[in-house]
Coordinates of C-alpha atoms and ligand atoms in Angstrom, one line a residue:
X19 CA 0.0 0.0 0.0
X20 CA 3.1 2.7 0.5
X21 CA 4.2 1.8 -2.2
X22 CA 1.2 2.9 -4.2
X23 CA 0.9 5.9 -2.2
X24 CA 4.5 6.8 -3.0
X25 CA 4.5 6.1 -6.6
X26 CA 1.1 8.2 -6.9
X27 CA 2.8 11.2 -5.2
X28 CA 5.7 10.6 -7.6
X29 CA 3.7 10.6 -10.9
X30 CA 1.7 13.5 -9.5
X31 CA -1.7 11.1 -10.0
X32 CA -2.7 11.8 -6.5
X33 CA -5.4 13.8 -5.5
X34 CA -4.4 16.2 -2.6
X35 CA -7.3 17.9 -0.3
X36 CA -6.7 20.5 1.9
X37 CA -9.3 20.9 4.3
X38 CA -9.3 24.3 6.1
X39 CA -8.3 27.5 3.3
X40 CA -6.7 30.1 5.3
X41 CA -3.7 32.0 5.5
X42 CA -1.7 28.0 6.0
X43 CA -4.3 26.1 3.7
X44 CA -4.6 28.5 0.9
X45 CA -1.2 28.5 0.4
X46 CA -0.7 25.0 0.8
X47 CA -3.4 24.5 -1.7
X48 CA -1.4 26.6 -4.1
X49 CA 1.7 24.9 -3.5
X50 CA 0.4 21.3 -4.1
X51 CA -1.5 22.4 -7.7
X52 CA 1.8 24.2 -8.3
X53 CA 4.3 21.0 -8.3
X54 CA 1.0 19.4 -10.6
X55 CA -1.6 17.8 -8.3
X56 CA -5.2 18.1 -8.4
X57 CA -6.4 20.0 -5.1
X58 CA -9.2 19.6 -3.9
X59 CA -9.6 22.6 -0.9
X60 CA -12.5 22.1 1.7
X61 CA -13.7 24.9 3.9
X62 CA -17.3 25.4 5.8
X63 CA -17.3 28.7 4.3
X64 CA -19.1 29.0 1.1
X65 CA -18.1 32.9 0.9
X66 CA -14.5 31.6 0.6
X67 CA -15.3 28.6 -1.5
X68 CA -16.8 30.8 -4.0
X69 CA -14.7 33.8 -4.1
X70 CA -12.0 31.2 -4.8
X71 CA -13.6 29.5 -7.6
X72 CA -13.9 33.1 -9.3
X73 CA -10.5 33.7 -9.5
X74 CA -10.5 35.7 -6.2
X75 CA -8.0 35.8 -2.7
X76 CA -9.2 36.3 0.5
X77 CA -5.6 35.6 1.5
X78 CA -2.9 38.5 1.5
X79 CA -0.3 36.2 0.5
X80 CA -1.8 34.8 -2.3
X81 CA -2.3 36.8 -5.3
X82 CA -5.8 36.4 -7.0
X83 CA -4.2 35.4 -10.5
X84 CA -2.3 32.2 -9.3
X85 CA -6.0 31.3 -7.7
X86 CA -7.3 32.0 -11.0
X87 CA -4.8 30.3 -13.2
X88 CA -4.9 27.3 -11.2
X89 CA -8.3 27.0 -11.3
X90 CA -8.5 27.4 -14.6
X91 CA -6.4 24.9 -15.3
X92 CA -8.7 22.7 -13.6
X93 CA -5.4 21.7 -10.8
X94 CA -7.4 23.5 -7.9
X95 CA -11.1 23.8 -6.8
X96 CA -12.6 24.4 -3.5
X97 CA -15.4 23.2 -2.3
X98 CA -18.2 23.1 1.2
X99 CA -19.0 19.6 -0.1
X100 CA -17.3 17.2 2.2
X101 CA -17.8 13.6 0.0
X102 CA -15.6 15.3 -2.5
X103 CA -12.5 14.6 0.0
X104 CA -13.8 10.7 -0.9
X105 CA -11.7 11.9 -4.0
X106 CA -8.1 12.7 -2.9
X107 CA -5.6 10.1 -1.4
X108 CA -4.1 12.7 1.4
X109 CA -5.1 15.6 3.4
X110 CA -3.7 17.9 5.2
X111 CA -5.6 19.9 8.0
X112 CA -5.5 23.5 8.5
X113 CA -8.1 24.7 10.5
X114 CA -7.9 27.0 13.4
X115 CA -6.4 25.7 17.0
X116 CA -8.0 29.1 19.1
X117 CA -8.1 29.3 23.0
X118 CA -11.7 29.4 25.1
X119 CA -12.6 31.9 27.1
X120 CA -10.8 30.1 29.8
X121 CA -7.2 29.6 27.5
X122 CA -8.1 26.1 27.2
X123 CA -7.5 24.8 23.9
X124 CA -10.8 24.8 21.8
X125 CA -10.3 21.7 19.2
X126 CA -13.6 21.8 17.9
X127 CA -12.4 22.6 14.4
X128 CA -10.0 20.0 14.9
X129 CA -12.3 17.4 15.7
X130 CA -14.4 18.3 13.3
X131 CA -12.0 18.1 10.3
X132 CA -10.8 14.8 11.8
X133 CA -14.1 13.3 11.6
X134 CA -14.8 14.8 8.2
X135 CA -11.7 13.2 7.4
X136 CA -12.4 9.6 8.2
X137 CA -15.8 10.0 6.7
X138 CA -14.6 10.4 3.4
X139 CA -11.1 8.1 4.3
X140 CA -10.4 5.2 2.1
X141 CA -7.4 2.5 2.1
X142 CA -4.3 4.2 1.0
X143 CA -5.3 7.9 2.4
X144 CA -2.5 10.2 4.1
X145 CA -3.9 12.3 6.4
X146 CA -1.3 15.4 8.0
X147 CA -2.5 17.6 11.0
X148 CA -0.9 21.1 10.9
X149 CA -2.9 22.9 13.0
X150 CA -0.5 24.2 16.5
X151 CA -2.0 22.2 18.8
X152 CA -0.5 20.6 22.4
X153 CA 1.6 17.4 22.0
X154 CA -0.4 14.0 21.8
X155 CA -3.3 15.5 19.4
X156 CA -2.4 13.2 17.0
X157 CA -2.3 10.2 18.1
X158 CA -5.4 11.0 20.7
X159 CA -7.7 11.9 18.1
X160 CA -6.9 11.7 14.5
X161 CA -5.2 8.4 14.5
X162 CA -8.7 6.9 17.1
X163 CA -11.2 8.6 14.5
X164 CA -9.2 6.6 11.4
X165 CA -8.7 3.6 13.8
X166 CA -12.6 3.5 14.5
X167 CA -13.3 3.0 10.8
X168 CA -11.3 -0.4 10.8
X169 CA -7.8 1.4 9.6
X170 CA -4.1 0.3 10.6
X171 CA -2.4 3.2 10.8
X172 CA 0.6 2.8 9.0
X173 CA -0.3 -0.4 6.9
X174 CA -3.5 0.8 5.0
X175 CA -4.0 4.5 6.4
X176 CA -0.9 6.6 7.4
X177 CA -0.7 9.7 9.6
X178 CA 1.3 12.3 10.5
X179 CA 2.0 16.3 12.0
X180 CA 3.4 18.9 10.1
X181 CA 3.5 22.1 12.0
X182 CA 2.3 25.4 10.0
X183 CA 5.3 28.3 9.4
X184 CA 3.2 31.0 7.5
X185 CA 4.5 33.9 8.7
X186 CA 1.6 36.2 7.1
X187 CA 3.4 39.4 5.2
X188 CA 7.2 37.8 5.2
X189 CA 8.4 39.5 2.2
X190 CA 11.2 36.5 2.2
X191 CA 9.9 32.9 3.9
X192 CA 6.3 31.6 2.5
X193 CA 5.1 28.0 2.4
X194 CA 7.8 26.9 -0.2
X195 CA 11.0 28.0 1.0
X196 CA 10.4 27.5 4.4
X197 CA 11.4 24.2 6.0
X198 CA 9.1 21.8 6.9
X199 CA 9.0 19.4 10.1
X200 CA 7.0 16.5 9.6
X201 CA 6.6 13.2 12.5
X202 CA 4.7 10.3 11.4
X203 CA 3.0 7.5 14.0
X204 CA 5.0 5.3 12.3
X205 CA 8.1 5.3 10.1
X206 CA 6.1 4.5 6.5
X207 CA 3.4 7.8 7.8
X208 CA 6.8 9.9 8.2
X209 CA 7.6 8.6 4.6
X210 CA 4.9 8.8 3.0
X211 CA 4.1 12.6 4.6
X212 CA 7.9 13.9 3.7
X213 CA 7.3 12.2 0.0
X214 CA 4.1 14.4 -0.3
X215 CA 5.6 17.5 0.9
X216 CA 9.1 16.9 -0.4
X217 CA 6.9 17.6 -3.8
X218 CA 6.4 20.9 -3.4
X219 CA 8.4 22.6 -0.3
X220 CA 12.4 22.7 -0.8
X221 CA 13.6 21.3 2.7
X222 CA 11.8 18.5 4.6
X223 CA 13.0 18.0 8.3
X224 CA 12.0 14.9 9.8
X225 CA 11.6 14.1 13.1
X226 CA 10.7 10.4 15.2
X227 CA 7.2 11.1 16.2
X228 CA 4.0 13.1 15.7
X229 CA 4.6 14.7 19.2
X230 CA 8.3 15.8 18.0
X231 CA 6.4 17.6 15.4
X232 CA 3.6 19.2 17.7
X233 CA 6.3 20.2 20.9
X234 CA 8.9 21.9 17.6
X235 CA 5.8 24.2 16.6
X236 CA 5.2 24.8 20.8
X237 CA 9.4 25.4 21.2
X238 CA 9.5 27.8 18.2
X239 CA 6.8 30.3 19.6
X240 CA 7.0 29.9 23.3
X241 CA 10.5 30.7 22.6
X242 CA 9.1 34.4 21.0
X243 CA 6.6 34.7 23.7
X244 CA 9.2 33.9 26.9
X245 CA 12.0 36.5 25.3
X246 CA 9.5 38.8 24.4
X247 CA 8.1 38.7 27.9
X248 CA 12.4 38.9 29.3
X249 CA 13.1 42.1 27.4
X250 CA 9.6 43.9 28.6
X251 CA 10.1 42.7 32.2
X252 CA 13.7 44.4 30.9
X253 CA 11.7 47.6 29.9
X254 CA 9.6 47.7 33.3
X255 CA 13.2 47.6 35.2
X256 CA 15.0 50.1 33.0
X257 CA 11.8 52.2 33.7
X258 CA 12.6 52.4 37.8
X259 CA 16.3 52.8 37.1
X260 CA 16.2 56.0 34.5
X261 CA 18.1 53.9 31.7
X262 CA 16.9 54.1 28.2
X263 CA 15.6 50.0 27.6
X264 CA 16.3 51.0 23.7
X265 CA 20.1 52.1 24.3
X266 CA 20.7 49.2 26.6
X267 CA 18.9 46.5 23.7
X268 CA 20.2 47.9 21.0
X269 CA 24.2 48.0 22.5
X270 CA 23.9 44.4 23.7
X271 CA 22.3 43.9 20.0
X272 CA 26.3 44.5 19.0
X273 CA 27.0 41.2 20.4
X274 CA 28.3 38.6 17.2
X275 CA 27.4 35.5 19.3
X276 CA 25.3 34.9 22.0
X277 CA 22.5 37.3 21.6
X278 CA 19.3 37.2 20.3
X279 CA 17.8 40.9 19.8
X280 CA 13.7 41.3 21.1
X281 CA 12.3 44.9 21.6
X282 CA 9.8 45.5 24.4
X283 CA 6.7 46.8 23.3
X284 CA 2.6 47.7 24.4
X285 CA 2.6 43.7 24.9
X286 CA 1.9 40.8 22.5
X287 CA -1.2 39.6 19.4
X288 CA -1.6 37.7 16.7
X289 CA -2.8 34.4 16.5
X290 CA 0.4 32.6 17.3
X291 CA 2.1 34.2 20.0
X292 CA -0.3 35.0 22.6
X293 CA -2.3 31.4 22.4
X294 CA 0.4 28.6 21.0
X295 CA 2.6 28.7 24.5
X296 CA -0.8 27.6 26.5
X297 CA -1.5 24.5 24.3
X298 CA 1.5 23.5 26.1
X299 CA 0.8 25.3 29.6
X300 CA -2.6 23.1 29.4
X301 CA -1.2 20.0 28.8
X302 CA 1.3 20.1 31.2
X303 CA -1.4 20.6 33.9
X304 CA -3.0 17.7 32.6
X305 CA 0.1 16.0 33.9
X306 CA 0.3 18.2 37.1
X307 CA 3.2 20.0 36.2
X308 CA 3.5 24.0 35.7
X309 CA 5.0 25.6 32.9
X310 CA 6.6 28.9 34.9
X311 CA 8.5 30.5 32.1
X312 CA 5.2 30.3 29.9
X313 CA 2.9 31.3 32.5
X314 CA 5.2 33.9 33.8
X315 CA 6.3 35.7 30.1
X316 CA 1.7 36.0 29.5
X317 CA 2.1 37.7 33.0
X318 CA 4.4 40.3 31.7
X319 CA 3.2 40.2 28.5
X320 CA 0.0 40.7 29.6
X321 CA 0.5 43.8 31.8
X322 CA 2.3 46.1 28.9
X323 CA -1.2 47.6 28.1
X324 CA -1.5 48.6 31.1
X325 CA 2.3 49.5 31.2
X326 CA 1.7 51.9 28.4
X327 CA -1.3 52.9 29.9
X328 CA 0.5 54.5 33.2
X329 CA 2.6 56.5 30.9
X330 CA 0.2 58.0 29.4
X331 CA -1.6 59.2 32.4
X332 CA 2.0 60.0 33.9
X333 CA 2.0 62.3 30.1
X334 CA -0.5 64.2 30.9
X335 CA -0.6 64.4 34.3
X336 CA 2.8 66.6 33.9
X337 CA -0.1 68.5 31.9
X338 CA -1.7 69.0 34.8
X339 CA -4.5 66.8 32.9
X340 CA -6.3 64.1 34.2
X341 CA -6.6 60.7 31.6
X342 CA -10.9 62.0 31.9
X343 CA -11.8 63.9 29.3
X344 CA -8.9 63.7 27.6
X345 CA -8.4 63.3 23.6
X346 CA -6.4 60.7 22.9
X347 CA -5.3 59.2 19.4
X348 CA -3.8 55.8 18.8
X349 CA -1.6 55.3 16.5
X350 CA -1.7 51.5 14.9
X351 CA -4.0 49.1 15.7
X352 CA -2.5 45.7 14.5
X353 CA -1.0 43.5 16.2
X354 CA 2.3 44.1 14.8
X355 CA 3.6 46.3 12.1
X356 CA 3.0 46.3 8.4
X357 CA 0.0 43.8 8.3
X358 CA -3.6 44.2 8.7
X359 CA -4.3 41.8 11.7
X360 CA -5.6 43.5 14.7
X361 CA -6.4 39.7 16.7
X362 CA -5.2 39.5 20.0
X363 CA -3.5 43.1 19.7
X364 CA -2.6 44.9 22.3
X365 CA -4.0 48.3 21.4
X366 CA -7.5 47.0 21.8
X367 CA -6.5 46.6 25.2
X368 CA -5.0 49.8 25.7
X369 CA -8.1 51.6 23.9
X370 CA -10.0 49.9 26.6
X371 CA -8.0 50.9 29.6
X372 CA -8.0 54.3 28.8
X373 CA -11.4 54.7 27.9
X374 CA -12.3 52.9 31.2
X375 CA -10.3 55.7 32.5
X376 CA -12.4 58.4 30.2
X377 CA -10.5 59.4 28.1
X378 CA -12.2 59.8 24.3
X379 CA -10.0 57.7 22.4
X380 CA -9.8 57.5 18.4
X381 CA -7.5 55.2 16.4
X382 CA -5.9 55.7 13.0
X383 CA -4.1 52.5 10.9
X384 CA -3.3 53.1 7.7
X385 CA -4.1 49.0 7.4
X386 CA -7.0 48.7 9.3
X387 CA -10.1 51.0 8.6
X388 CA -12.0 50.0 11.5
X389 CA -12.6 47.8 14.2
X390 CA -15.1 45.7 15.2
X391 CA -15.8 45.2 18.9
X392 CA -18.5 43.9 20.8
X393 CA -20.8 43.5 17.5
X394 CA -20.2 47.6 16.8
X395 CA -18.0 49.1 14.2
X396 CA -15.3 51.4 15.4
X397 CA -13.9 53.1 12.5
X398 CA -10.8 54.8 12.0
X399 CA -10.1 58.5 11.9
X400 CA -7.9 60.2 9.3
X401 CA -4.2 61.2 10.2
X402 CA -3.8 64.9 9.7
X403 CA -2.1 68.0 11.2
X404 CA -5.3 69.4 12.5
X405 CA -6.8 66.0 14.1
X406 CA -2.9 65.6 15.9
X407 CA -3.1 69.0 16.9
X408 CA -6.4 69.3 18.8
X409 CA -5.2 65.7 21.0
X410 CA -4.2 66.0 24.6
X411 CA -1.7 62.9 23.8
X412 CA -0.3 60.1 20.7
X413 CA 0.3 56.8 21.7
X414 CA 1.6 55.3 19.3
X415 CA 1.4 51.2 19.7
X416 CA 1.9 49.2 16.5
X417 CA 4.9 51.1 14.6
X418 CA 3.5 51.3 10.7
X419 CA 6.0 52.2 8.7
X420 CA 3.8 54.1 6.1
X421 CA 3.0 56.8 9.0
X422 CA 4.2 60.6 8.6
X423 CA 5.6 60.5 12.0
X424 CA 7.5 63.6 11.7
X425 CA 4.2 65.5 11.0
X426 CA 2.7 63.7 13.9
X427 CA 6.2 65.4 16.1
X428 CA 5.3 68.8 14.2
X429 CA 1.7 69.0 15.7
X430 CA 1.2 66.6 18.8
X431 CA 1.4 68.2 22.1
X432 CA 3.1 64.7 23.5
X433 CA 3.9 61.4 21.9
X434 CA 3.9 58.5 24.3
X435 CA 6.0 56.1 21.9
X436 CA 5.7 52.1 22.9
X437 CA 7.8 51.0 19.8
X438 CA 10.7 54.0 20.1
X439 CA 9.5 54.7 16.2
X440 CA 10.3 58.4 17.0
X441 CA 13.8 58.1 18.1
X442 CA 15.2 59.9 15.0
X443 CA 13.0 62.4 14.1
X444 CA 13.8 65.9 14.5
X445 CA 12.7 67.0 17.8
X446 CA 9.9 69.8 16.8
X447 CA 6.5 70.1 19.0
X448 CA 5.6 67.3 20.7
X449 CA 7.3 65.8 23.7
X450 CA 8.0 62.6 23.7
X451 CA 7.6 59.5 26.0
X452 CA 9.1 56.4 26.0
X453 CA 8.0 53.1 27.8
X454 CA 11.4 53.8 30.6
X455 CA 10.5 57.9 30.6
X456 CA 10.9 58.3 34.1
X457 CA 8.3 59.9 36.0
X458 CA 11.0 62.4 37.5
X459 CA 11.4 63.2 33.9
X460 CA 7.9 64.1 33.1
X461 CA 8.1 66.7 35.8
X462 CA 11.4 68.3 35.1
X463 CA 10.2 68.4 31.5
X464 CA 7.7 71.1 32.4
Ligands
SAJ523 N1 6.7 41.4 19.5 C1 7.4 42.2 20.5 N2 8.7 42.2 20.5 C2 9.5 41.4 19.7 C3 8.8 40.6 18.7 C4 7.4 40.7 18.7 O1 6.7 43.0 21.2 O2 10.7 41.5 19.8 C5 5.3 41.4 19.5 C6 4.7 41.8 18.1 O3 4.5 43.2 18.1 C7 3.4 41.0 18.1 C8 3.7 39.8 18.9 O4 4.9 40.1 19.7 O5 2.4 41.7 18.7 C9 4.0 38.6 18.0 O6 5.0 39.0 17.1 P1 5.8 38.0 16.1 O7 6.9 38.7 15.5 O8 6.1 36.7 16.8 O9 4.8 37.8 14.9 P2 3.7 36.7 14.7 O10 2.7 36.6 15.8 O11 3.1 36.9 13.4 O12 4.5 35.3 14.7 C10 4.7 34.6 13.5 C11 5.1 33.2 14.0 N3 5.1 32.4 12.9 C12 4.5 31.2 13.0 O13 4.0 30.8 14.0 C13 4.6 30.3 11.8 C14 6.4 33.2 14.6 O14 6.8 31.9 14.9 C15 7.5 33.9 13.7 O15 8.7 33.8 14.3 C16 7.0 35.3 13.6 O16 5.8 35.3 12.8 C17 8.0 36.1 12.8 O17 9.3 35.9 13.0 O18 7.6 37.0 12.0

């Protein structure tokens, strides 16, 4: 049976579904009808399904005319039917792994891809989890849902985990060129998942076991989210001593070896970041043990709204104006520079904390229009001299770098500057406050 697997993956006669079309399925998708298969993309969303089969992206990564060509050329369709996966002989899975309410992993979509999986399953079918997901997924539920339909994993059915690398807007690494870990439940599943991938992606990394797989994905990011969380803690203690947290960074940035360079910040979003680290935390408590350095960099990174916040009301308070009534504009919205994503970001949760405090806040992004918060729109207001002028204070949180920030110096009364975007402007109007401006400072500056 591998062998017919491998020699259809070979010959490019296999029929590859992705279920899931996102910002990892999509281009997935594209990849696979690229190197010659016949994709067959499945979502629940008949907006995107449709969309797609006009020729259209929903994906910012994907341009419209390779959706377009390739459907033309009948090597990609997507589809809300599920029997059409009875079609291909592997899927991969790229639906979303989000947190509850509670940060316990949600797997709904999970489990539901799984089962729609081994509806359609048939002798012969490779079936790849990429979702992020805590370590064990795998084998607890995709391999039991195949297994309940009468399948031997590895003899007539083969599975495996391939983590997802899409690093939304990377002008440099997309699906292609970015290598791919991929752990099989056995050794034919790792074969036959690094065969199918090896097709399109230029560097395959294998690794012994499906849980490999899912703890390399967990490493990658809590590693982000526990240095990120180091270097604001870093930020909070230059802050009490007077030292500049940017100076101090960017000097130990000269080191050749040794160093890895992180810049505090209003705190943490996206999608990856923020959630991946507590697939882990959760499993770990499954097996009573605590995950401090995860638990402890959320803490941290949790607290920078509030951070930024404080210096705000420390801003104006050398004013002599109270954070009530004040005008306030935010400057960026997404969760980090450049893109259009505003999940998880941080400056929702500073718009929040300062209009808990009553202040009136507006936002501008030159990427993101509006908002949408609680079922109502917030939309965006426009950047000019005149709208700067007549705030109390800018704080500027994501750090765009299609924003006029020298006019925004011209006309602002103060800045308070979470990403240290303003460090070489020319110093006109506005005062300027950094995440370690001390308080001592504010005062002398008046
Ligand atoms: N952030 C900081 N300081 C830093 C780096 C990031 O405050 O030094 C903030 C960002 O502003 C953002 C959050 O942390 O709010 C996450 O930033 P990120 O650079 O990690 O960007 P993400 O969330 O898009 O992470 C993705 C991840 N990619 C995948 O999971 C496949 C991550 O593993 C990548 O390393 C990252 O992109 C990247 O390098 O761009």
């Amino acid at each position: 049976m591998k062998q017919q697997v491998l020699q259809r993956i070979e010959d490019r006669s296999a029929v590859i579904g992705v279920i899931g079309l996102g910002y990892v399925g999509l281009p997935l998708a594209m990849e696979f009808a690229k190197a010659g298969f016949r994709v067959i993309g499945y979502d629940v969303s008949e907006r995107v399904a449709s969309l797609l089969m006009r020729g259209e992206s929903h994906i910012q990564d994907v341009p419209p005319a390779e959706v377009a060509d390739l459907v033309r050329r009948g090597l990609f369709e997507a589809t809300t039917v599920e029997a059409r996966l009875s079609e291909v002989d592997a899927i991969s899975i790229a639906v979303p792994t989000p947190l509850s309410k509670t940060r316990d992993p949600d797997m709904s979509y999970v489990i539901a891809a799984a089962e729609a999986a081994t509806r359609q399953a048939r002798r012969g079918m490779l079936v790849i989890l990429e979702s992020t997901t805590y370590p064990g997924t795998t084998r607890e539920i995709l391999a039991p849902a195949l297994a309940k339909r009468g399948f031997h994993i590895g003899e007539d059915v083969f599975v495996a985990f391939s983590p997802e690398r899409v690093d939304p807007g990377n002008p440099v690494y997309h699906t292609k060129n970015t290598p791919k870990v991929v752990g099989g439940i056995t050794p034919a599943c790792t074969e036959l998942a690094t065969a199918l991938y090896a097709s399109c992606i230029d560097t395959i990394v294998t690794v012994s076991s499906p849980e490999a797989a899912e703890l390399v994905k967990l490493l990658e990011n809590t590693f982000r989210s526990v240095n990120i969380g180091m270097v604001n803690e870093m930020a909070i203690v230059c802050d009490k001593l007077g030292v500049d947290v940017w100076e101090v960074i960017n000097a130990a940035a000269t080191k050749p070896f040794g160093f890895m360079k992180f810049t505090p910040g209003p705190g943490i979003g996206g999608h990856c970041i923020p959630l991946d680290p507590h697939y882990l935390a959760w499993k770990m408590r499954t097996l009573n043990y605590k995950t401090r350095f995860i638990d402890l960099a959320s803490e941290i990174n949790s607290q920078m709204p509030m951070f930024v916040v404080e210096k705000v009301a420390h801003a104006l308070n050398a004013d002599r104006k109270p954070v009530n009534g004040s005008n306030i504009l935010v400057l960026g919205v997404a969760y980090k520079r450049d893109i259009d994503d505003v999940r998880e970001s941080p400056a929702l949760d500073v718009i929040r904390l300062l209009e808990e405090s009553g202040a009136t806040v507006t936002f501008h992004d030159p990427y993101i229009p509006s908002i949408r918060e609680d079922g109502h729109v917030r939309a965006g207001t426009a950047l000019t001299p005149a709208i700067v002028a007549a705030t109390d204070a800018v704080v500027i949180v994501t750090d765009h770098s299609n924003v006029d920030y020298q006019m925004v110096m011209d006309h602002a009364t103060v800045i308070v500057d979470s990403r240290n975007v303003t460090r070489d402007l020319v110093q006109t109007n506005a005062r300027v406050v950094s995440l370690t401006t001390t308080r001592a400072a504010l005062a002398a500056s008046h």
